[in-house]
Each structure stands twice: as C-alpha cells, then as structure tokens.
Amino acid sequence: QVQLVESGGGLVQAGGSLRLSCAASGRTFSSSHMGWFRQAPGKEREFVAAIRWSGGSTLYADSVKGRFTISRDIVKNMVYLQMIRLKPEDAAVYYCAARVGMEIKTTSSEYDYWGQGTQVTVSS
C-alpha cells in the first residue's frame, strides 16, 4: 500500500512558477514508479510526467517538456513537480500517482495508487 498527499498548488500568473509536492508513505514507495497527471474541468485526466523508482529515467508529455521537471527524494519519501513558464492551459487539478510494476507508464489506468489532487490555477 502507498498513501499519497499532494500540496503546493495555488494561483499563479501566466509565466510564473510553482512546485508541487507529493508526500508518500507505505512499504512499497521506494520501489514504485511515480507519476503526475492532471485533469481540467470537462477533460480527461492526462499524463504530465513520470519517474522511475530509482530516479534514473523520466518521461514527459510533449506539452510540458522543457517547462516541468519531475524528481523524487527516496529518503524523504517525496516526489516533486517543478513547473516554470506556466500557461493558462496548464490549469487543472494535479494528481500524484504510484505504480508498482516493471516500467514507468503514461496511462492513468496503469497506476495503482492516487492522491487527492491539488488545484493549479493560472491567470492570463
């Protein structure tokens, strides 16, 4: 079991930055691949970024490449999403997710545990 709690969301102007945090607990966190997803009103939940359990490899959605960075601190049981140059279209509820499996994935159905989400609002 892995429990996830996101924080760090808020209101930011376009072009600004935010860092989301995900606090994890549970025996399998250190061996779980971690991902960030987001869901805007009326839209499907979409992949944002993922990181391998070891931190050795990452994946990003094309829409955030070069602007978002995912990282993890296994000692602190934390996962982060640093977001810069935010755009109005980045506004959504952001979810942290954990996957127990062989590879990192970009599909939400492949993830086993989810946090409650944190709201990011970007004003133009």
PDB file of C-alpha atoms in Angstrom:
ATOM      1  CA  GLN A   1       0.000   0.000   0.000  1.00  0.00           C
ATOM      2  CA  VAL A   2       1.114   3.545  -0.775  1.00  0.00           C
ATOM      3  CA  GLN A   3      -0.570   6.667   0.545  1.00  0.00           C
ATOM      4  CA  LEU A   4      -0.068   9.926  -1.349  1.00  0.00           C
ATOM      5  CA  VAL A   5      -0.778  13.524  -0.347  1.00  0.00           C
ATOM      6  CA  GLU A   6      -0.196  16.399  -2.771  1.00  0.00           C
ATOM      7  CA  SER A   7       0.463  20.020  -1.874  1.00  0.00           C
ATOM      8  CA  GLY A   8       1.804  23.182  -3.419  1.00  0.00           C
ATOM      9  CA  GLY A   9      -0.998  24.115  -5.765  1.00  0.00           C
ATOM     10  CA  GLY A  10      -2.351  27.623  -5.971  1.00  0.00           C
ATOM     11  CA  LEU A  11      -2.967  30.645  -8.136  1.00  0.00           C
ATOM     12  CA  VAL A  12      -0.136  31.939 -10.305  1.00  0.00           C
ATOM     13  CA  GLN A  13       0.116  34.349 -13.191  1.00  0.00           C
ATOM     14  CA  ALA A  14       0.982  33.091 -16.642  1.00  0.00           C
ATOM     15  CA  GLY A  15       4.750  32.842 -16.931  1.00  0.00           C
ATOM     16  CA  GLY A  16       5.109  32.108 -13.244  1.00  0.00           C
ATOM     17  CA  SER A  17       6.312  29.024 -11.405  1.00  0.00           C
ATOM     18  CA  LEU A  18       5.034  26.530  -8.864  1.00  0.00           C
ATOM     19  CA  ARG A  19       6.454  23.447  -7.229  1.00  0.00           C
ATOM     20  CA  LEU A  20       4.084  20.643  -6.386  1.00  0.00           C
ATOM     21  CA  SER A  21       4.997  18.147  -3.713  1.00  0.00           C
ATOM     22  CA  CYS A  22       3.726  14.649  -3.077  1.00  0.00           C
ATOM     23  CA  ALA A  23       4.309  13.075   0.317  1.00  0.00           C
ATOM     24  CA  ALA A  24       4.278   9.310   0.174  1.00  0.00           C
ATOM     25  CA  SER A  25       4.051   6.644   2.810  1.00  0.00           C
ATOM     26  CA  GLY A  26       3.911   2.900   2.641  1.00  0.00           C
ATOM     27  CA  ARG A  27       6.216  -0.040   2.351  1.00  0.00           C
ATOM     28  CA  THR A  28       6.384  -0.125  -1.429  1.00  0.00           C
ATOM     29  CA  PHE A  29       7.044   3.554  -2.135  1.00  0.00           C
ATOM     30  CA  SER A  30      10.771   3.128  -2.684  1.00  0.00           C
ATOM     31  CA  SER A  31      10.132   0.536  -5.393  1.00  0.00           C
ATOM     32  CA  SER A  32       7.224   2.374  -7.034  1.00  0.00           C
ATOM     33  CA  HIS A  33       7.405   4.369 -10.206  1.00  0.00           C
ATOM     34  CA  MET A  34       5.782   7.767  -9.698  1.00  0.00           C
ATOM     35  CA  GLY A  35       3.739   9.933 -11.992  1.00  0.00           C
ATOM     36  CA  TRP A  36       1.944  13.246 -12.158  1.00  0.00           C
ATOM     37  CA  PHE A  37      -1.339  13.573 -14.007  1.00  0.00           C
ATOM     38  CA  ARG A  38      -3.730  16.472 -14.380  1.00  0.00           C
ATOM     39  CA  GLN A  39      -7.392  16.954 -15.110  1.00  0.00           C
ATOM     40  CA  ALA A  40      -9.056  20.150 -16.221  1.00  0.00           C
ATOM     41  CA  PRO A  41     -12.835  20.646 -15.997  1.00  0.00           C
ATOM     42  CA  GLY A  42     -14.636  18.737 -18.719  1.00  0.00           C
ATOM     43  CA  LYS A  43     -11.479  16.998 -19.878  1.00  0.00           C
ATOM     44  CA  GLU A  44      -9.950  13.573 -19.468  1.00  0.00           C
ATOM     45  CA  ARG A  45      -7.192  13.021 -16.953  1.00  0.00           C
ATOM     46  CA  GLU A  46      -3.913  13.359 -18.813  1.00  0.00           C
ATOM     47  CA  PHE A  47      -0.344  12.315 -18.248  1.00  0.00           C
ATOM     48  CA  VAL A  48       2.149  15.006 -17.267  1.00  0.00           C
ATOM     49  CA  ALA A  49       5.358  13.321 -16.104  1.00  0.00           C
ATOM     50  CA  ALA A  50       6.721  10.107 -14.634  1.00  0.00           C
ATOM     51  CA  ILE A  51       9.894   8.975 -12.936  1.00  0.00           C
ATOM     52  CA  ARG A  52      11.349   5.538 -12.440  1.00  0.00           C
ATOM     53  CA  TRP A  53      11.595   4.189  -8.898  1.00  0.00           C
ATOM     54  CA  SER A  54      15.365   4.694  -8.991  1.00  0.00           C
ATOM     55  CA  GLY A  55      15.035   8.201 -10.386  1.00  0.00           C
ATOM     56  CA  GLY A  56      17.148   7.089 -13.306  1.00  0.00           C
ATOM     57  CA  SER A  57      14.708   7.861 -16.089  1.00  0.00           C
ATOM     58  CA  THR A  58      11.842  10.232 -16.668  1.00  0.00           C
ATOM     59  CA  LEU A  59       9.045  10.772 -19.179  1.00  0.00           C
ATOM     60  CA  TYR A  60       7.177  13.955 -20.006  1.00  0.00           C
ATOM     61  CA  ALA A  61       4.138  14.906 -22.005  1.00  0.00           C
ATOM     62  CA  ASP A  62       5.099  16.947 -25.056  1.00  0.00           C
ATOM     63  CA  SER A  63       3.064  19.867 -23.767  1.00  0.00           C
ATOM     64  CA  VAL A  64       5.277  20.273 -20.682  1.00  0.00           C
ATOM     65  CA  LYS A  65       8.717  19.274 -21.943  1.00  0.00           C
ATOM     66  CA  GLY A  66      11.276  21.911 -21.131  1.00  0.00           C
ATOM     67  CA  ARG A  67       8.990  23.566 -18.592  1.00  0.00           C
ATOM     68  CA  PHE A  68       8.236  20.880 -15.994  1.00  0.00           C
ATOM     69  CA  THR A  69      10.679  18.721 -14.077  1.00  0.00           C
ATOM     70  CA  ILE A  70       9.791  15.656 -12.020  1.00  0.00           C
ATOM     71  CA  SER A  71      12.083  14.497  -9.246  1.00  0.00           C
ATOM     72  CA  ARG A  72      11.966  12.299  -6.188  1.00  0.00           C
ATOM     73  CA  ASP A  73      13.700  12.045  -2.837  1.00  0.00           C
ATOM     74  CA  ILE A  74      13.504   8.451  -1.649  1.00  0.00           C
ATOM     75  CA  VAL A  75      14.985   9.299   1.752  1.00  0.00           C
ATOM     76  CA  LYS A  76      12.265  11.882   2.408  1.00  0.00           C
ATOM     77  CA  ASN A  77       9.564   9.861   0.620  1.00  0.00           C
ATOM     78  CA  MET A  78       8.756  12.832  -1.590  1.00  0.00           C
ATOM     79  CA  VAL A  79       8.044  13.411  -5.263  1.00  0.00           C
ATOM     80  CA  TYR A  80       8.128  16.887  -6.790  1.00  0.00           C
ATOM     81  CA  LEU A  81       6.919  18.571  -9.938  1.00  0.00           C
ATOM     82  CA  GLN A  82       8.695  21.840 -10.645  1.00  0.00           C
ATOM     83  CA  MET A  83       6.685  23.904 -13.104  1.00  0.00           C
ATOM     84  CA  ILE A  84       8.011  27.021 -14.823  1.00  0.00           C
ATOM     85  CA  ARG A  85       6.672  29.306 -17.551  1.00  0.00           C
ATOM     86  CA  LEU A  86       3.156  28.263 -16.670  1.00  0.00           C
ATOM     87  CA  LYS A  87       0.409  28.799 -19.215  1.00  0.00           C
ATOM     88  CA  PRO A  88      -3.345  29.161 -18.730  1.00  0.00           C
ATOM     89  CA  GLU A  89      -3.776  25.753 -20.338  1.00  0.00           C
ATOM     90  CA  ASP A  90      -1.744  24.206 -17.502  1.00  0.00           C
ATOM     91  CA  ALA A  91      -4.570  24.974 -15.074  1.00  0.00           C
ATOM     92  CA  ALA A  92      -6.010  21.756 -13.671  1.00  0.00           C
ATOM     93  CA  VAL A  93      -6.168  19.533 -10.637  1.00  0.00           C
ATOM     94  CA  TYR A  94      -2.820  17.784 -10.427  1.00  0.00           C
ATOM     95  CA  TYR A  95      -2.622  14.243  -9.090  1.00  0.00           C
ATOM     96  CA  CYS A  96       0.316  12.253  -7.833  1.00  0.00           C
ATOM     97  CA  ALA A  97       0.224   8.529  -8.605  1.00  0.00           C
ATOM     98  CA  ALA A  98       2.267   5.443  -7.827  1.00  0.00           C
ATOM     99  CA  ARG A  99       2.756   2.382  -9.954  1.00  0.00           C
ATOM    100  CA  VAL A 100       4.080  -0.955  -8.772  1.00  0.00           C
ATOM    101  CA  GLY A 101       5.382  -2.623 -11.885  1.00  0.00           C
ATOM    102  CA  MET A 102       8.275  -3.169 -14.212  1.00  0.00           C
ATOM    103  CA  GLU A 103       8.278   0.054 -16.218  1.00  0.00           C
ATOM    104  CA  ILE A 104       7.134   3.637 -15.945  1.00  0.00           C
ATOM    105  CA  LYS A 105       3.927   4.262 -17.845  1.00  0.00           C
ATOM    106  CA  THR A 106       1.992   7.200 -19.203  1.00  0.00           C
ATOM    107  CA  THR A 107      -1.512   5.748 -18.915  1.00  0.00           C
ATOM    108  CA  SER A 108      -3.500   6.503 -15.777  1.00  0.00           C
ATOM    109  CA  SER A 109      -5.014   3.014 -15.674  1.00  0.00           C
ATOM    110  CA  GLU A 110      -1.509   1.594 -15.158  1.00  0.00           C
ATOM    111  CA  TYR A 111      -1.155   3.368 -11.797  1.00  0.00           C
ATOM    112  CA  ASP A 112      -2.189   1.692  -8.585  1.00  0.00           C
ATOM    113  CA  TYR A 113      -2.395   4.478  -6.006  1.00  0.00           C
ATOM    114  CA  TRP A 114      -3.560   8.072  -6.229  1.00  0.00           C
ATOM    115  CA  GLY A 115      -3.531  11.196  -4.125  1.00  0.00           C
ATOM    116  CA  GLN A 116      -6.493  13.509  -3.688  1.00  0.00           C
ATOM    117  CA  GLY A 117      -5.149  16.187  -6.023  1.00  0.00           C
ATOM    118  CA  THR A 118      -4.071  19.795  -5.726  1.00  0.00           C
ATOM    119  CA  GLN A 119      -5.532  22.672  -7.734  1.00  0.00           C
ATOM    120  CA  VAL A 120      -3.344  24.775 -10.007  1.00  0.00           C
ATOM    121  CA  THR A 121      -4.875  27.948 -11.416  1.00  0.00           C
ATOM    122  CA  VAL A 122      -3.047  30.068 -13.975  1.00  0.00           C
ATOM    123  CA  SER A 123      -4.320  33.566 -14.704  1.00  0.00           C
ATOM    124  CA  SER A 124      -3.669  35.162 -18.062  1.00  0.00           C
TER     125      SER A 124
END
